[in-house]
mmCIF file with all atom_site columns, C-alpha atoms in Angstrom:
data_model
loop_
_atom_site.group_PDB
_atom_site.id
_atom_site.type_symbol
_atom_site.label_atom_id
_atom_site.label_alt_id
_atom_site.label_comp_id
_atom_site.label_asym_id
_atom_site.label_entity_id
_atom_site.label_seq_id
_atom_site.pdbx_PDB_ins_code
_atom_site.Cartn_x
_atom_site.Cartn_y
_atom_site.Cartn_z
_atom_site.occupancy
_atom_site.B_iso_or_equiv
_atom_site.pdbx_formal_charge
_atom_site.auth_seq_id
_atom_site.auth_comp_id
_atom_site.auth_asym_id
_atom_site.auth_atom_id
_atom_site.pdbx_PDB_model_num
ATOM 1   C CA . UNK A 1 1   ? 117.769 102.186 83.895  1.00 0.00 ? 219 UNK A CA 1
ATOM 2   C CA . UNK A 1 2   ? 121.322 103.028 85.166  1.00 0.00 ? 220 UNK A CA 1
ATOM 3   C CA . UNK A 1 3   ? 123.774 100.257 83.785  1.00 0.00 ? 221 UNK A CA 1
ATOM 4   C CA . UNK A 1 4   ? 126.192 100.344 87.300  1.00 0.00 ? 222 UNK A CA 1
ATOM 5   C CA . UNK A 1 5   ? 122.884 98.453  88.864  1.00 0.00 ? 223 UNK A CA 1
ATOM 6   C CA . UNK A 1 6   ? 122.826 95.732  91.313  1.00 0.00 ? 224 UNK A CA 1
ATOM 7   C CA . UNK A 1 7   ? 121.103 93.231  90.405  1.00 0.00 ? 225 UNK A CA 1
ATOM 8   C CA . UNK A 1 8   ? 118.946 91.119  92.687  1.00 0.00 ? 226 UNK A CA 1
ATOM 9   C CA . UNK A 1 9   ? 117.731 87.889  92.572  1.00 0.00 ? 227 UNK A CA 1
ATOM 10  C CA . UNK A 1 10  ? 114.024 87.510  94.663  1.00 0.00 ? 228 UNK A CA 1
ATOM 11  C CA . UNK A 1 11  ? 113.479 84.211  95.176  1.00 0.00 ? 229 UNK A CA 1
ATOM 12  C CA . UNK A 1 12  ? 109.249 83.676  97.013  1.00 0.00 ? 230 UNK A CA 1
ATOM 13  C CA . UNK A 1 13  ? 108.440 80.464  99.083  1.00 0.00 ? 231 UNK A CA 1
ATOM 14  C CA . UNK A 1 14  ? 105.216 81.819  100.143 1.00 0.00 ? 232 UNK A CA 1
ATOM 15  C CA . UNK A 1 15  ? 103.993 82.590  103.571 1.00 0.00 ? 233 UNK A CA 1
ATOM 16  C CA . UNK A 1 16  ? 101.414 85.009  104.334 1.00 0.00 ? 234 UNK A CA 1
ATOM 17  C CA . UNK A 1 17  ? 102.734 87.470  101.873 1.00 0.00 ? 235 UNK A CA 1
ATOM 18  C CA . UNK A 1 18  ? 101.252 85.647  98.972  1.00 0.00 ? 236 UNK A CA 1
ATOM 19  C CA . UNK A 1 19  ? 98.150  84.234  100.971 1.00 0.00 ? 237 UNK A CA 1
ATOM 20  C CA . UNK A 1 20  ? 94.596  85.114  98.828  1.00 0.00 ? 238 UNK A CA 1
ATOM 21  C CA . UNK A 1 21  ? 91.551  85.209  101.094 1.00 0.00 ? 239 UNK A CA 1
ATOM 22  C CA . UNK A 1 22  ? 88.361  83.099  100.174 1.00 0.00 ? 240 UNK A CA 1
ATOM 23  C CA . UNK A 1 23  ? 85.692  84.994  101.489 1.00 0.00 ? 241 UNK A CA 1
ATOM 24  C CA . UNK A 1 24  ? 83.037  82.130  100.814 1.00 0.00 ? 242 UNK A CA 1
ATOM 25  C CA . UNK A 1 25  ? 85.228  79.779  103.594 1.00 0.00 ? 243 UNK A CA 1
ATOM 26  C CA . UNK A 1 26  ? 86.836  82.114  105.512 1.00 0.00 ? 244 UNK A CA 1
ATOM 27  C CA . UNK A 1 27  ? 90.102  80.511  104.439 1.00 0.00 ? 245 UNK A CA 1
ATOM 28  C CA . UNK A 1 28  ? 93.401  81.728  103.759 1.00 0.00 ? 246 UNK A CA 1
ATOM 29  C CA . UNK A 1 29  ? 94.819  80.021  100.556 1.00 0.00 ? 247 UNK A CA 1
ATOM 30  C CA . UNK A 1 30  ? 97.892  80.411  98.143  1.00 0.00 ? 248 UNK A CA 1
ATOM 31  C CA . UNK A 1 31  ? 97.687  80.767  94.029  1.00 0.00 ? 249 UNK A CA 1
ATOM 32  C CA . UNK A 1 32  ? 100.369 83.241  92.290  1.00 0.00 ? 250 UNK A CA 1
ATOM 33  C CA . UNK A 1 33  ? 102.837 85.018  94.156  1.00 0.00 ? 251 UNK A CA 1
ATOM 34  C CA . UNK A 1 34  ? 102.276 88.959  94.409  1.00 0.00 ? 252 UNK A CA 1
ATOM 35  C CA . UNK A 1 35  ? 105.999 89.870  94.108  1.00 0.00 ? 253 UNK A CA 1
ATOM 36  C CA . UNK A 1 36  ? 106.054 91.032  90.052  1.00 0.00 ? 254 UNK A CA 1
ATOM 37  C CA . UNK A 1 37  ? 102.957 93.163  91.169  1.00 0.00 ? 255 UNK A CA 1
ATOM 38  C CA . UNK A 1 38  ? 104.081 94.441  93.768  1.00 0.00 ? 256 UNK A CA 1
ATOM 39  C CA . UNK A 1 39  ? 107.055 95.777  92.244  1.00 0.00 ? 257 UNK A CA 1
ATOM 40  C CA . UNK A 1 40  ? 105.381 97.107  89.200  1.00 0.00 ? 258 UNK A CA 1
ATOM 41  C CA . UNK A 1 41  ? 102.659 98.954  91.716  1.00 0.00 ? 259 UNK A CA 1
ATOM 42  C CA . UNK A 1 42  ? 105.765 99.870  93.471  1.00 0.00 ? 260 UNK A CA 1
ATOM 43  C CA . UNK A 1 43  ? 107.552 101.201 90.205  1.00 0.00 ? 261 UNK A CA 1
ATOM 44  C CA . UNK A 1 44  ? 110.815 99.514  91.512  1.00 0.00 ? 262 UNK A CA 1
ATOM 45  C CA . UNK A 1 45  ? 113.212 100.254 88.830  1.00 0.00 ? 263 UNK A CA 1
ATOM 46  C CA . UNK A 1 46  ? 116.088 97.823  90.975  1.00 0.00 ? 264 UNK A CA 1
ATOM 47  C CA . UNK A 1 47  ? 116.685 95.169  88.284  1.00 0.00 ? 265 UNK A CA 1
ATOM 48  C CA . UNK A 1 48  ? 115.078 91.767  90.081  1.00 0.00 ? 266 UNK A CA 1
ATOM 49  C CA . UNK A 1 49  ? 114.901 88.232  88.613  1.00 0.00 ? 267 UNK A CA 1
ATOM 50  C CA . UNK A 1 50  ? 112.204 86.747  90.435  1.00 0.00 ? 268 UNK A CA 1
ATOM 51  C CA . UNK A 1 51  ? 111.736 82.725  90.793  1.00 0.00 ? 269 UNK A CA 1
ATOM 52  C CA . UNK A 1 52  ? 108.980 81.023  92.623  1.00 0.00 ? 270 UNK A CA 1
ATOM 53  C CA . UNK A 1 53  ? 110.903 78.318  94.394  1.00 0.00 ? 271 UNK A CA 1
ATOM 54  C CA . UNK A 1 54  ? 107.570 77.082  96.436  1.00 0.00 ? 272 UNK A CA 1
ATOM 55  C CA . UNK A 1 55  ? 104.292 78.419  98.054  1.00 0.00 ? 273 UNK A CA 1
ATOM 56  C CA . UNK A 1 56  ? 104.416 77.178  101.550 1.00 0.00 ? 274 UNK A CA 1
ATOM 57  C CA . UNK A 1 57  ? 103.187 78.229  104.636 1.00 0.00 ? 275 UNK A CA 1
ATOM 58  C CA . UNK A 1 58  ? 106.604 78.387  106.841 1.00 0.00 ? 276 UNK A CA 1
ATOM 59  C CA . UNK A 1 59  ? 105.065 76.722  109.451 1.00 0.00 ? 277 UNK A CA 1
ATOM 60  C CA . UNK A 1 60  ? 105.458 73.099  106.976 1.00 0.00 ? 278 UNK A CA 1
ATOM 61  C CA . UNK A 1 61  ? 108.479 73.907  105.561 1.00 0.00 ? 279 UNK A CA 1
ATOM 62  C CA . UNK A 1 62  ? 110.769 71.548  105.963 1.00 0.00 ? 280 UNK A CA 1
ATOM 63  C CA . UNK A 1 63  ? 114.686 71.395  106.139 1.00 0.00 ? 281 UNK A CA 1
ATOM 64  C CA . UNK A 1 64  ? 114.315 69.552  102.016 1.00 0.00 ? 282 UNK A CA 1
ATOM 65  C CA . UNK A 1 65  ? 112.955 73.027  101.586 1.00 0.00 ? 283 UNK A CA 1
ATOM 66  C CA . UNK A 1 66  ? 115.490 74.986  103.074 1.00 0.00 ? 284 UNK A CA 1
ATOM 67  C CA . UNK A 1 67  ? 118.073 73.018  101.320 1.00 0.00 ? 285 UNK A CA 1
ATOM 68  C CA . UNK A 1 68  ? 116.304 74.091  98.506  1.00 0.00 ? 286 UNK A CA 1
ATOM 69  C CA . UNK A 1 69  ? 116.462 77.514  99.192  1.00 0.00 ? 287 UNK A CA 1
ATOM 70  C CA . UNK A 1 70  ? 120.337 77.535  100.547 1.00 0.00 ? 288 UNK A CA 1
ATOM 71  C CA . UNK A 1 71  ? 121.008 75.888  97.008  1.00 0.00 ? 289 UNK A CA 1
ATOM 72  C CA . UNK A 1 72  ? 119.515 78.137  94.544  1.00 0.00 ? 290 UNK A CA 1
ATOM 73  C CA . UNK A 1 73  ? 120.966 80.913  97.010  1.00 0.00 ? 291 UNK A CA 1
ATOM 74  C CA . UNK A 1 74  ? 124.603 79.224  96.256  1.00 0.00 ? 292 UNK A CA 1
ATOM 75  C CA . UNK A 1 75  ? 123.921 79.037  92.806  1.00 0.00 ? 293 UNK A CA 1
ATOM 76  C CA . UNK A 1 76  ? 122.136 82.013  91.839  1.00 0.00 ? 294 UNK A CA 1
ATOM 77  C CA . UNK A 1 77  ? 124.466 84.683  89.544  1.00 0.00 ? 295 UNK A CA 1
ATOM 78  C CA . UNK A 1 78  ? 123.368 87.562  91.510  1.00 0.00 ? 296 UNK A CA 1
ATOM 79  C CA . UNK A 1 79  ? 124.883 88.184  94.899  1.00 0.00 ? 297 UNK A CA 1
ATOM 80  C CA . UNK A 1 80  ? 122.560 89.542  96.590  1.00 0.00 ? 298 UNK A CA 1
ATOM 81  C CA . UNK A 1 81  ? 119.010 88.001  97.252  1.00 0.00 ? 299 UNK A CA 1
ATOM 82  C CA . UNK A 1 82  ? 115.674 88.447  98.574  1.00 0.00 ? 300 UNK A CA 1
ATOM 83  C CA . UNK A 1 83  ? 113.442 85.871  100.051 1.00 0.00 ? 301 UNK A CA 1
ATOM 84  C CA . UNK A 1 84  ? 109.704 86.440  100.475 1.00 0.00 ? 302 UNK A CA 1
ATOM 85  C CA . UNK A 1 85  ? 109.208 83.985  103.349 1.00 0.00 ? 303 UNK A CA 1
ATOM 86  C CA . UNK A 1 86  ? 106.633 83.353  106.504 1.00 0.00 ? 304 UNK A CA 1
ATOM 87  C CA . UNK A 1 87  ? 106.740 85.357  109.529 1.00 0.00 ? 305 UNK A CA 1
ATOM 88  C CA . UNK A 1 88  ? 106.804 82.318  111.533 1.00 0.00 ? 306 UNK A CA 1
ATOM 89  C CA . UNK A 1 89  ? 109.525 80.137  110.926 1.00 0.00 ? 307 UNK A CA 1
ATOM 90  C CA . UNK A 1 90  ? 111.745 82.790  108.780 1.00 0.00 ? 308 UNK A CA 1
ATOM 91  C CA . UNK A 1 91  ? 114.026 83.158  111.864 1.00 0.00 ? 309 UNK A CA 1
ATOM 92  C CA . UNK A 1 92  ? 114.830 79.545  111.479 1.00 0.00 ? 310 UNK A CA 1
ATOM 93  C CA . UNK A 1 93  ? 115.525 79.367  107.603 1.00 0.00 ? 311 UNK A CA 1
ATOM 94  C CA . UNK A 1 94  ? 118.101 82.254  108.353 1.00 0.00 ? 312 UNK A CA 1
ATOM 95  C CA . UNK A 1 95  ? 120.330 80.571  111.114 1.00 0.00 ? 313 UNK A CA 1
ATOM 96  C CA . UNK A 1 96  ? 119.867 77.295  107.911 1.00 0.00 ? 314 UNK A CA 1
ATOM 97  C CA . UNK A 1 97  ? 121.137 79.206  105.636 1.00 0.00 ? 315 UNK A CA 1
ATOM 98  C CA . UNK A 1 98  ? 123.834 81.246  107.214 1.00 0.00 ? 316 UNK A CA 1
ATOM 99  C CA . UNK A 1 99  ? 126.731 78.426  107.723 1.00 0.00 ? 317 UNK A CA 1
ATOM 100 C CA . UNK A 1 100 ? 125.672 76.892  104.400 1.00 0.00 ? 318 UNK A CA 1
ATOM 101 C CA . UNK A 1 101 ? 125.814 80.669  102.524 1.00 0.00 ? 319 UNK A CA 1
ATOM 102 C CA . UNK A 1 102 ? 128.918 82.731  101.887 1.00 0.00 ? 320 UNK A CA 1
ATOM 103 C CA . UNK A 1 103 ? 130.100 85.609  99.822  1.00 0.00 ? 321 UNK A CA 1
ATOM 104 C CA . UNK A 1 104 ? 126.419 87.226  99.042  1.00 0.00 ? 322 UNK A CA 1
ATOM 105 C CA . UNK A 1 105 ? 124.052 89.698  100.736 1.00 0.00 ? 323 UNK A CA 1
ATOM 106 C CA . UNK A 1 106 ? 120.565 87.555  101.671 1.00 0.00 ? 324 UNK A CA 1
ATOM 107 C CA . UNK A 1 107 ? 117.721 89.358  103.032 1.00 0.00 ? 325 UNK A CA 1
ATOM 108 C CA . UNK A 1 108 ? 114.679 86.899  104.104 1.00 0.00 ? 326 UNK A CA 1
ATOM 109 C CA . UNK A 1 109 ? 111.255 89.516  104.358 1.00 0.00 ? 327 UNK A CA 1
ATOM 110 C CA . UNK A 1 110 ? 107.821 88.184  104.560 1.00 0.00 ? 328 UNK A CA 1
ATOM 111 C CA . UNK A 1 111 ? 104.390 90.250  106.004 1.00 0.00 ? 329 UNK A CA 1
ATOM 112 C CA . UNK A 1 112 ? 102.045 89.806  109.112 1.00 0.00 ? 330 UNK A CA 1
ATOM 113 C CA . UNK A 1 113 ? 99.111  91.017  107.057 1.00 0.00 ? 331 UNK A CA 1
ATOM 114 C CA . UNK A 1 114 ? 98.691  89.152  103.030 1.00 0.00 ? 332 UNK A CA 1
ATOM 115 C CA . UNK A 1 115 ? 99.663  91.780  100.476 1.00 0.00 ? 333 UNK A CA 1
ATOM 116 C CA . UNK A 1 116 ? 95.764  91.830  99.274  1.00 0.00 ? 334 UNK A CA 1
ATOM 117 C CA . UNK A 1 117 ? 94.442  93.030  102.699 1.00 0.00 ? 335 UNK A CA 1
ATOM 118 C CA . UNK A 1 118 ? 94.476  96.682  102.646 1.00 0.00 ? 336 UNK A CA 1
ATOM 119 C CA . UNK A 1 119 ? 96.180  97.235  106.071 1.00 0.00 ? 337 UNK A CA 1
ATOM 120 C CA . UNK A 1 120 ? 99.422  94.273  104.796 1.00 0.00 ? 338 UNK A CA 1
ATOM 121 C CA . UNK A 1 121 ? 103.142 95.681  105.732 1.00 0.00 ? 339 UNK A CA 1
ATOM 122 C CA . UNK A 1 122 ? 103.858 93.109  102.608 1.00 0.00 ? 340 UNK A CA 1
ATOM 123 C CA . UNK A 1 123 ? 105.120 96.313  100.005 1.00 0.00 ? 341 UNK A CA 1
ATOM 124 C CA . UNK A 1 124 ? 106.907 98.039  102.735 1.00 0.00 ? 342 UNK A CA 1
ATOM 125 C CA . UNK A 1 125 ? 108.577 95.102  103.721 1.00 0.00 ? 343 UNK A CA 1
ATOM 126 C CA . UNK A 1 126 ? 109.740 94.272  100.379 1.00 0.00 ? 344 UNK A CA 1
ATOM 127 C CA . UNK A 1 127 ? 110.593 97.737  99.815  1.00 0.00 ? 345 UNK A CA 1
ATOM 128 C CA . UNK A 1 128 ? 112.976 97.990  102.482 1.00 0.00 ? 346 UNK A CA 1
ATOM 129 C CA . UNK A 1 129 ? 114.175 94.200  101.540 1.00 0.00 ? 347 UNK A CA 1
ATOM 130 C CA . UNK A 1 130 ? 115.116 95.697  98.237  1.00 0.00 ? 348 UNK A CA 1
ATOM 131 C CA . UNK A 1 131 ? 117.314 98.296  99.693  1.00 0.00 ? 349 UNK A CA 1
ATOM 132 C CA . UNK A 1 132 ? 118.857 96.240  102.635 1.00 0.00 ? 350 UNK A CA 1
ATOM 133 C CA . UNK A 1 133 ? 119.824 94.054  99.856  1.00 0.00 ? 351 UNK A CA 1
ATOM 134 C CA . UNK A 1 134 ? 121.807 97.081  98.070  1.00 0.00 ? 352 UNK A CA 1
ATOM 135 C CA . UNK A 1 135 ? 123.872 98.544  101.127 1.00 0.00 ? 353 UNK A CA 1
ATOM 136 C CA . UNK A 1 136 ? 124.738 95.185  104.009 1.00 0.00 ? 354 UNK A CA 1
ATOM 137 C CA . UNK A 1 137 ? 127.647 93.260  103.285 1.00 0.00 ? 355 UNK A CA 1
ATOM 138 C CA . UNK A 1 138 ? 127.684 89.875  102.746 1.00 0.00 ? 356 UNK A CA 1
ATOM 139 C CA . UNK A 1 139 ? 125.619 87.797  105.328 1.00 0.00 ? 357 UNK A CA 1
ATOM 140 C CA . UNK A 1 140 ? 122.053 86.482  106.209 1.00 0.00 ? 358 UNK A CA 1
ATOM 141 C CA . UNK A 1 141 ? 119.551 88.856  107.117 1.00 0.00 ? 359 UNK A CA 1
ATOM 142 C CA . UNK A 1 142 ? 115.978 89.455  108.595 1.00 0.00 ? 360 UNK A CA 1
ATOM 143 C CA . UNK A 1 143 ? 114.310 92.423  107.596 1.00 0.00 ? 361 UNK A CA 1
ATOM 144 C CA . UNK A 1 144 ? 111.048 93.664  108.880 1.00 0.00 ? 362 UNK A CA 1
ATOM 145 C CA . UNK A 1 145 ? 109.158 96.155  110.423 1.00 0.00 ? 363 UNK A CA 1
ATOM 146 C CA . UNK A 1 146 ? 111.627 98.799  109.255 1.00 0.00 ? 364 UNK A CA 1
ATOM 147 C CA . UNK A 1 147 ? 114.567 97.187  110.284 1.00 0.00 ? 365 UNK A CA 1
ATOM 148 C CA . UNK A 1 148 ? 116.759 94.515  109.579 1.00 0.00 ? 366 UNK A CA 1
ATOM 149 C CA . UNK A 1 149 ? 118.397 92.055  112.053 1.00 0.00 ? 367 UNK A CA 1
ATOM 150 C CA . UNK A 1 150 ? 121.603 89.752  111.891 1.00 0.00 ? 368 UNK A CA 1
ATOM 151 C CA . UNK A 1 151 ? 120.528 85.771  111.389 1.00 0.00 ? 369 UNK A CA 1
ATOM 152 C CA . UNK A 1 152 ? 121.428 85.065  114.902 1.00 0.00 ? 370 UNK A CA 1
ATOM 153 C CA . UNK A 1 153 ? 120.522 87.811  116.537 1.00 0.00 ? 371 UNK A CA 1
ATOM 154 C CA . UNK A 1 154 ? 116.334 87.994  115.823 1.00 0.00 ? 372 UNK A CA 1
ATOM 155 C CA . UNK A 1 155 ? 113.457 86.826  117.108 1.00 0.00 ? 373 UNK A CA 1
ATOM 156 C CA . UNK A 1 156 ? 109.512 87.160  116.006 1.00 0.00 ? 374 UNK A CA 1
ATOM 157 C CA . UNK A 1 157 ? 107.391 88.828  119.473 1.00 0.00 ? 375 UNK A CA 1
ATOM 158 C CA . UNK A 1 158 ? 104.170 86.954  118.841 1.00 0.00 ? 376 UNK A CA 1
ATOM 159 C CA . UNK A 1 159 ? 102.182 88.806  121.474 1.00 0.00 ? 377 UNK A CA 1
ATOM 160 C CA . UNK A 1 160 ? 103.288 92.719  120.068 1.00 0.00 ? 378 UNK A CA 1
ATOM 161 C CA . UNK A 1 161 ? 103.553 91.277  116.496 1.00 0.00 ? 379 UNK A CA 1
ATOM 162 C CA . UNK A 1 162 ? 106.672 92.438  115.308 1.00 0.00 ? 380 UNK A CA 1
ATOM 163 C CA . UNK A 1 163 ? 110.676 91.267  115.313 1.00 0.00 ? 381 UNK A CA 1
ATOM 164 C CA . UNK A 1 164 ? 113.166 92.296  117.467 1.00 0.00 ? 382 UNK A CA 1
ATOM 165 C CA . UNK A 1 165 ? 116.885 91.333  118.478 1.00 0.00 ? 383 UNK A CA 1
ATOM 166 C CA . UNK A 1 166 ? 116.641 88.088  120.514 1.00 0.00 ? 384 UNK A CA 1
ATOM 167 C CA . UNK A 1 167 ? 117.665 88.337  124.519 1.00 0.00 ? 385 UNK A CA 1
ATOM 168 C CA . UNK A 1 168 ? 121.259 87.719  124.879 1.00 0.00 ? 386 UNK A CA 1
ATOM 169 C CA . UNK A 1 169 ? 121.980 85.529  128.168 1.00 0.00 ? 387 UNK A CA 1
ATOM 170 C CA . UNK A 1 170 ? 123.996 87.254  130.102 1.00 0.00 ? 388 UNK A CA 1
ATOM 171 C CA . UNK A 1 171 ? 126.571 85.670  132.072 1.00 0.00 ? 389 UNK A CA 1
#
């Protein structure tokens, strides 16, 4: 592996990228995060450090989370981060940690479909996390779907099921 690497710290906190499916109660359910796999079935050679900081569906995370999150993105030796995060509220966790975050490159990804079901966006998410992470300056970051959206400037369309840039009022 080349030595003039960026390193990049992935930091999961669940969400329906690391949701398992029990087929006996229908039920959607959370036991090891998918991330290590992913990248090995990926045969990502970016040098990651991946930490488990919860496994939480974003729709009961809390701020005490997101604290959390904004401190071990402070503190983490790496400057530039990935966070494997829930569709649902990951639009919220960015415009958290983007006043409370400076000086490193923080891309927040997550899937529509859990990594397990053949038809997830989870690996090409992540995949495109992984290289967002390499080439934006410094700031917060959505990425999804392809693309990869400013903190403040992204919304998730519930009815098409994908993100987009968030309607500017105009004056």
């Amino acid at each position: 592996m080349p030595n003039n690497q960026t390193s990049i710290a992935v930091f999961v906190t669940g969400g329906t990228f690391d949701k398992e499916y029990d087929e006996l109660s229908g039920t959607l359910f959370f036991k090891n995060s998918h991330v290590k796999e992913m990248l090995a079935l990926g045969r990502s050679l970016v040098s990651t450090r991946v930490e488990t900081l919860m496994m939480k569906d974003s729709l009961l995370m809390t701020d005490a989370d997101r604290d959390l999150i904004a401190t071990k993105c402070k503190f983490a030796t790496e400057k530039n981060i990935v966070i494997t995060h829930g569709t649902d509220t990951m639009e919220n966790t960015a415009r958290y940690l983007a006043p409370r975050v400076s000086n490193k490159t923080i891309i927040i990804t997550g899937a529509m479909v859990p990594y397990k079901f053949d038809s997830s966006d989870g690996q090409f998410n992540l995949g495109s996390a992984l290289a967002y992470a390499q080439l934006l300056p410094a700031g917060v970051y959505v990425a999804m779907n392809g693309r990869f959206f400013e903190w403040d400037n992204v919304r998730k369309n519930k009815k098409a099921g994908y993100f987009e840039e968030r309607k500017k009022n105009r004056v």
